[in-house]
Amino acid sequence: MDSQPSLIEQSFNNRYSSWVRDALDDLPDNFTITDPSISGHPIVFASRGFLKMSGYSREEVIGRNGRVFQGPRTNRRSVMEIREAIREERTIEVNLLNYKKDGTPFWLLFRMSPVFCKEDGKVTHFVAVQVPLVSKKHRRNNGVSFSEDAGSGLREIVFGSCRREVCSDSLLDLDRVLALDSDNRGLEIEESCEASDLEKQRAAIASNNVLSVLIHYSESTGRAVCGKRCSLPGTGFISSSLHISLGRIKQSFVLTDPHLPDMPIVYASDAFLKLTGYDKHEVLGHNCRFLNGVDTDAATLNQITESIRTERACTVRILNYRKDKSSFWNFLHMSPIRNASGKIAYFVSVQVEEGSKNQDRHGLSLEMWQLSAVGAIKVALRSLSMCAGPSKS
Amino acid sequence: MLRIKRVPTVVSNYQKDEAEEGARRVGGCGRNCLNKCCIQGAKLPLYAFKRVNQTQSEKDVLGHDTKEPPVAFLDSLLLGEWEDRMQRGLFRYDVTACETKVIPGECGFIAQLNEGRHLKKRPTEFRVDKVLQPFDGNKFNFTKVGQEEVLFQFEASEDGEVQFHPNAPVDVENSPSVVAINVSPIEYGHVLLIPRILECLPQRIDRDSFSFALYMAAEAGNPYFRVGYNSLGAFATINHLHFQAYYLAVPFPIEKAPTNKITTLAGGVKISELLNYPVRGLVFEGGNALQDLSNTVSDACICLQDNNIPYNVLISDCGKRVFLLPQCYAEKQALGEVSAELLDTQVNPAVWEISGHMVLKRKKDFEEASEENAWRLLAVVSLSEERFQEVNAFIFEAITCGDNANADISESLHGEADADAQPQSRKVDAITTSSGPAMVPGTHECLVLLYSQGTREHSSHDVEERAPSTAKEFKRVAEEKLRELKKGMANQTSEKVYDGVEEATIGDSNVDSIENRFKKQEEGADYRKRGENE
């Protein structure tokens, strides 16, 4: 958790060099860039335009998930559509009602596209361009269906809310005001808002501009990205959406792939890296045996091997070693994980260091806590392997 | 009396065939159940949730300094306890070993092949024409499940803070609500929420119990953990108040369907109508507080059950959206109006199927699963447009009783209905013909009424030629029914029905298809025998 700021730095600098930020800052558009491989799918970059529009400072936005800008009136179906696009790693364009820092709702055209790693076809980032929408009522003042009156009503809300914000101490208070005033005509922000072709064009152009900058700078580091998936991910591939789901699970665990030679680790949680002291690249692709050492009990290892062979879950207490050679008793639970076709896709190992205090468990027993991770992983894997393929278009 | 035969789902390892049950009960219990015999001194984990209002919790996300919302605790508790029961072998099969897929197409229906769910049980008769039936202690109910099948107790916290006690005594006086496993899960984490289990409430929604279910969805904090409800007559098999829930990290087709806003109530609850979906239904969302949403939906449910209209409810998106779907499949099945082809699939369109998650029993159906097939099945579940509008009128009357701010509701309701009348989305219109303007308890009057729609006025002579003996009777019942409707309802509603009747008479194909089905039914009179499905 505490290593997140540096992860976010890395997410960007390693791939695009540190100069990319200046180049992105020169773009006038409103956009954010997120990294699905970091736990919580956080924003790793926010443009100046976006910060101005949303009223947040850069520090307040970096590291957070895009959902913080949603509010009570945000259309739940649109949110679901975005969630699905992330899952399917495709571009989405949707009209969305978001909230500024001061609580003002506003309509925007949200266009999000994946950025792929040229080499392995994985999604490295998502670029989300946001074009604020001019109200239909403003635009079509003389239209048959919209009266001028309604247009000025809308303007009132914006100012009205801002004024209220000034007098209220906290967001919570503001919210109460909003809730109480829900019958106030001024708060009747439109139910829906359509983007014009011009606005759609703007979003597409902005999206392309950001992508060009990213492509350009990624070439300089030798870790090129592209806007379309160029190569199909190989075996042992963990999709970005699975990454996002797994990233929510806070326990220490690894996934190993029994279909690959020597059953290597294909996913390691942040907590695992913290517990063992290794870096991600030092464990991915390796068999778990690097955790064992001179005093690790061979009988326990046999028990694990046997469970893998019979495809059953097992719980053992095993002596493991960290990168710095220090040892710890690992309360280890291992279980097969099936994909949507009902076949075993991975084995999960959940580690808990014996004697570790864990306040986060809220009184849940250590066993239940471990099993909850297994359950969450089963749900994620089963559900996310249900779709036809990683990318549809 | 309308009945269908189906294999009841085995939700508990203690749910044996009734006969067997009777024989065993003589010897006393001794199985650590939840009844008086065993409950004394029992201990179960207890999760107490905090009653918060929704807008506040939204703000928490904005205002709080946490980098991301932590995995909600109820989520972990439920998953952990469920996985524990799985590893202890309490389930009848490993649901994660059942193949499942998203069916190609616009809607994204989800199909699961589950060959093990329906074995080992004899078909039982279910009465489907009474949505409210008294609790019957002699039949299987949840007080008979073993304590090991119960995951935890679930209640509102008294001091307003979330609390968890890993080992809390069961307070019999305090009528605990519990979450138990369904031993025939249709997805991972399939559980039953049984409000005030020891009070032995029949399957019937009230404000309290519904808010319980909504809180459970909200507390789990996972948009893919959905809570559902089936009324009697809409494929609930156990008449002991319960909700179901499970995890499936895929959007349901019903959640993706476009909607058309009908109105927003004073409490902030927005009500829309589903569009371009095979089953007609209402969507409730928003509300200034969770309780607003809860009250509105439960009032609508109460209205439906009081009017003897079977329905299903889906609570989705962490309790932020609720789908309400009145249905008439079981009624049609009992009347022999469901095609043999559909019945053969043995799919029972309960809340999950209606939401787009199909559990299929035959490999053939799984392999051939298509959007068209799913749509065809669900279209039979749906009320006809005119009946749906009529039912909506009931619902709106009920929920606006305490909501004086909405004088123009019925107007907007009908306005929207007209806008939606274009045939844009009704793929299988031929099958969706009405189930009749009223669900009539007892007898076969429904079938008669169905005919009556096709026979009134314009084409009555036409029918006389085809079926001289019964046509007069049809006409009589239809006219009687219309008189009743005119008497008992708001004027516009009965006009709506009247329009519907006339509309139905114009399309002669309706009459034909009904006629054909009727013939078919007479020929192969095995309709009711065939209903060996669950």
Coordinates of C-alpha atoms in Angstrom, one line a residue, chain A residues 123-392:
Chain A
V123 CA -3.1 -3.3 -21.8
T124 CA -0.7 -0.9 -20.1
H125 CA -3.0 2.0 -19.6
F126 CA -6.4 3.5 -20.3
V127 CA -6.7 7.0 -21.6
A128 CA -9.9 8.7 -20.6
V129 CA -10.7 11.9 -22.5
Q130 CA -13.5 14.0 -21.1
V131 CA -15.3 16.7 -23.0
P132 CA -17.7 18.8 -21.0
L133 CA -21.1 19.0 -22.7
V134 CA -22.9 22.1 -23.4
S135 CA -26.5 21.7 -22.3
K136 CA -29.0 20.8 -25.0
K137 CA -31.2 23.5 -23.5
H138 CA -28.5 26.1 -24.0
R139 CA -27.8 25.0 -27.5
R140 CA -31.3 24.8 -28.7
N141 CA -32.7 27.7 -27.0
N142 CA -35.3 28.3 -29.7
G143 CA -36.2 24.7 -30.1
V144 CA -39.7 23.5 -29.8
S145 CA -39.2 21.3 -26.9
F146 CA -36.9 23.4 -24.7
S147 CA -37.9 26.7 -23.3
E148 CA -35.4 29.5 -22.6
D149 CA -36.6 29.4 -19.1
A150 CA -35.3 26.0 -18.5
G151 CA -31.9 27.1 -19.9
S152 CA -31.5 29.8 -17.4
G153 CA -32.7 27.5 -14.7
L154 CA -29.7 25.3 -15.4
R155 CA -27.3 28.2 -15.2
E156 CA -28.8 29.0 -11.8
I157 CA -27.9 25.6 -10.4
V158 CA -24.3 25.9 -11.2
F159 CA -24.0 29.3 -9.5
G160 CA -26.5 28.4 -6.8
S161 CA -24.5 25.3 -5.7
C162 CA -21.2 27.2 -5.8
R163 CA -22.6 29.8 -3.5
R164 CA -23.9 27.3 -1.1
E165 CA -20.6 25.5 -1.1
V166 CA -19.0 28.7 0.1
C167 CA -21.1 28.8 3.2
S168 CA -21.0 25.1 4.0
D169 CA -18.0 23.7 6.0
S170 CA -17.8 20.3 4.5
L171 CA -18.9 18.2 1.6
L172 CA -21.3 16.4 3.8
D173 CA -23.1 19.5 4.7
L174 CA -23.3 20.5 1.1
D175 CA -24.8 17.1 0.3
R176 CA -27.4 17.6 2.9
V177 CA -28.3 20.9 1.4
L178 CA -28.6 19.2 -2.0
A179 CA -30.7 16.4 -0.7
L180 CA -33.1 18.8 1.1
D181 CA -33.4 20.9 -2.0
S182 CA -34.2 18.1 -4.3
D183 CA -37.6 19.6 -5.2
N184 CA -35.9 22.9 -6.1
R185 CA -36.3 23.5 -9.8
G186 CA -32.8 24.9 -10.0
L187 CA -31.4 21.5 -9.2
E188 CA -33.1 19.8 -12.0
I189 CA -30.1 19.0 -14.0
E190 CA -31.2 17.2 -17.2
E191 CA -31.8 13.5 -17.0
S192 CA -29.7 12.9 -20.1
C193 CA -27.5 14.9 -22.4
E194 CA -26.5 14.1 -25.9
A195 CA -23.1 14.9 -27.3
S196 CA -23.0 16.6 -30.7
D197 CA -20.9 15.3 -33.5
L198 CA -18.5 18.1 -32.9
E199 CA -18.0 17.1 -29.4
K200 CA -17.5 13.5 -30.4
Q201 CA -15.0 14.6 -32.9
R202 CA -13.2 16.7 -30.3
A203 CA -13.0 13.7 -28.0
A204 CA -11.7 11.4 -30.7
I205 CA -9.0 13.9 -31.7
A206 CA -8.0 14.5 -28.1
S207 CA -7.7 10.8 -27.6
N208 CA -5.5 10.4 -30.6
N209 CA -3.3 13.3 -29.5
V210 CA -2.7 11.7 -26.2
L211 CA -2.0 8.4 -27.8
S212 CA 0.5 9.9 -30.2
V213 CA 2.4 11.4 -27.3
L214 CA 2.4 8.1 -25.5
I215 CA 3.6 6.2 -28.6
H216 CA 6.3 8.7 -29.3
Y217 CA 7.8 8.6 -25.8
S218 CA 7.4 4.8 -25.4
E219 CA 9.6 4.4 -28.4
S220 CA 12.4 6.2 -26.6
T221 CA 12.4 3.7 -23.8
G222 CA 12.2 0.7 -26.1
R223 CA 8.9 -0.4 -24.5
A224 CA 6.6 0.6 -27.3
V225 CA 2.9 1.0 -27.0
C226 CA 0.1 1.2 -29.6
G227 CA -3.6 2.0 -29.9
K228 CA -4.5 -1.4 -31.4
R229 CA -3.5 -4.7 -30.0
C230 CA -0.6 -5.8 -32.2
S231 CA 0.2 -9.2 -30.8
L232 CA -1.9 -11.7 -29.1
P233 CA -1.0 -12.3 -25.5
G234 CA 0.7 -15.6 -25.0
T235 CA 0.0 -18.3 -22.4
G236 CA 0.1 -17.3 -18.8
F237 CA -1.5 -14.0 -19.8
I238 CA -3.5 -12.2 -17.1
S239 CA -5.9 -9.7 -18.7
S240 CA -6.0 -6.2 -17.3
S241 CA -9.5 -6.8 -16.1
L242 CA -8.4 -9.8 -14.1
H243 CA -5.5 -7.7 -12.8
I244 CA -8.1 -5.1 -11.6
S245 CA -10.2 -7.8 -9.8
L246 CA -7.2 -9.5 -8.3
G247 CA -5.7 -6.1 -7.2
R248 CA -8.7 -5.6 -4.9
I249 CA -7.7 -8.6 -2.9
K250 CA -5.4 -7.4 -0.2
Q251 CA -4.0 -10.7 1.0
S252 CA -0.6 -12.2 0.1
F253 CA -1.1 -14.6 -2.7
V254 CA 0.3 -15.9 -6.0
L255 CA -1.4 -17.7 -8.9
T256 CA 0.6 -20.4 -10.6
D257 CA -0.2 -21.9 -13.9
P258 CA -0.1 -25.7 -13.9
H259 CA -0.3 -25.9 -17.7
L260 CA 3.1 -24.2 -18.2
P261 CA 6.4 -26.0 -17.7
D262 CA 7.5 -26.0 -14.1
M263 CA 4.2 -24.3 -12.9
P264 CA 5.5 -20.7 -12.8
I265 CA 3.9 -17.8 -10.9
V266 CA 1.8 -15.7 -13.3
Y267 CA 0.4 -13.3 -10.7
A268 CA 1.8 -12.1 -7.4
S269 CA -0.1 -9.7 -5.2
D270 CA 1.5 -6.6 -3.7
A271 CA 1.2 -8.1 -0.2
F272 CA 3.1 -11.1 -1.4
L273 CA 5.9 -8.9 -2.7
K274 CA 6.0 -7.1 0.6
L275 CA 6.0 -10.3 2.7
T276 CA 8.8 -11.9 0.7
G277 CA 10.8 -8.9 -0.2
Y278 CA 11.0 -9.6 -3.9
D279 CA 10.2 -7.4 -6.8
K280 CA 7.5 -8.4 -9.2
H281 CA 9.8 -9.2 -12.1
E282 CA 11.9 -11.5 -9.8
V283 CA 8.9 -13.8 -9.1
L284 CA 6.8 -13.8 -12.2
G285 CA 7.7 -16.8 -14.4
H286 CA 9.4 -18.6 -11.6
N287 CA 8.3 -21.7 -9.6
C288 CA 7.4 -21.0 -6.0
R289 CA 10.3 -23.1 -4.8
F290 CA 12.5 -20.1 -4.3
L291 CA 10.6 -19.6 -1.1
N292 CA 12.0 -22.8 0.3
G293 CA 15.3 -23.2 2.1
V294 CA 17.5 -25.6 4.0
D295 CA 15.1 -26.1 6.9
T296 CA 11.9 -26.4 4.9
D297 CA 10.3 -29.8 5.7
A298 CA 10.4 -32.2 2.7
A299 CA 7.3 -34.0 3.9
T300 CA 5.3 -30.7 3.8
L301 CA 6.5 -30.1 0.3
N302 CA 5.4 -33.6 -0.7
Q303 CA 2.0 -32.9 0.7
I304 CA 1.7 -29.8 -1.5
T305 CA 2.8 -31.8 -4.6
E306 CA 0.3 -34.4 -3.8
S307 CA -2.5 -31.9 -3.5
I308 CA -1.6 -30.4 -6.9
R309 CA -1.6 -33.9 -8.4
T310 CA -5.0 -34.8 -7.0
E311 CA -6.3 -31.2 -7.7
R312 CA -7.4 -30.6 -4.1
A313 CA -7.1 -27.8 -1.7
C314 CA -4.7 -28.1 1.2
T315 CA -3.5 -26.1 4.2
V316 CA 0.0 -26.5 5.6
R317 CA 2.4 -24.8 7.9
I318 CA 5.7 -24.4 6.1
L319 CA 9.0 -22.7 6.8
N320 CA 9.7 -20.2 4.0
Y321 CA 12.5 -17.7 3.3
R322 CA 12.5 -14.1 2.2
K323 CA 14.8 -12.5 -0.3
D324 CA 17.0 -11.4 2.5
K325 CA 17.3 -15.0 3.6
S326 CA 15.3 -14.5 6.8
S327 CA 12.8 -17.3 7.5
F328 CA 9.2 -17.2 8.6
W329 CA 6.5 -19.8 9.3
N330 CA 4.0 -19.6 6.5
F331 CA 0.5 -20.6 7.1
L332 CA -0.2 -21.6 3.5
H333 CA -3.5 -22.5 1.9
M334 CA -3.5 -23.8 -1.7
S335 CA -6.5 -24.4 -3.9
P336 CA -7.2 -25.1 -7.5
I337 CA -9.0 -22.4 -9.4
R338 CA -11.3 -23.2 -12.3
N339 CA -12.1 -21.1 -15.3
A340 CA -15.5 -20.6 -17.0
S341 CA -15.2 -23.9 -18.8
G342 CA -14.9 -25.6 -15.4
K343 CA -11.3 -26.6 -16.0
I344 CA -8.5 -25.9 -13.6
A345 CA -6.7 -22.8 -14.8
Y346 CA -4.5 -22.0 -11.9
F347 CA -3.6 -22.9 -8.4
V348 CA -3.7 -20.1 -5.8
S349 CA -1.5 -20.0 -2.8
V350 CA -2.5 -17.7 0.0
Q351 CA 0.3 -17.0 2.6
V352 CA -0.1 -15.7 6.1
E353 CA 3.0 -15.2 8.2
E354 CA 2.5 -16.9 11.5
G355 CA 2.3 -14.5 14.4
S356 CA 1.5 -11.6 12.1
K357 CA -1.1 -9.3 13.5
N358 CA -3.8 -8.3 11.1
Q359 CA -6.2 -5.6 12.2
D360 CA -7.9 -5.6 8.9
R361 CA -9.4 -8.9 9.6
H362 CA -12.0 -7.3 11.9
G363 CA -12.1 -10.4 14.0
L364 CA -12.5 -12.8 11.1
S365 CA -10.4 -15.9 11.8
L366 CA -7.2 -16.4 9.9
E367 CA -8.6 -19.4 8.0
M368 CA -11.8 -17.5 7.0
W369 CA -9.7 -14.6 5.9
Q370 CA -7.6 -16.8 3.6
L371 CA -10.6 -18.6 2.3
S372 CA -12.3 -15.2 1.4
A373 CA -9.3 -14.5 -0.9
V374 CA -9.7 -17.9 -2.5
G375 CA -13.4 -17.2 -3.0
A376 CA -12.8 -13.8 -4.5
I377 CA -10.2 -15.2 -6.9
K378 CA -12.6 -18.0 -7.9
V379 CA -15.3 -15.5 -8.7
A380 CA -12.9 -13.2 -10.6
L381 CA -11.4 -16.0 -12.7
R382 CA -14.6 -17.8 -13.5
S383 CA -16.4 -14.6 -14.5
L384 CA -13.6 -13.0 -16.5
S385 CA -12.9 -16.1 -18.5
M386 CA -16.5 -16.2 -19.7
C387 CA -16.1 -13.8 -22.6
A388 CA -15.1 -14.8 -26.0
G389 CA -11.7 -13.2 -25.9
P390 CA -9.7 -10.4 -24.5
S391 CA -10.6 -7.9 -27.1
K392 CA -13.5 -7.8 -29.4

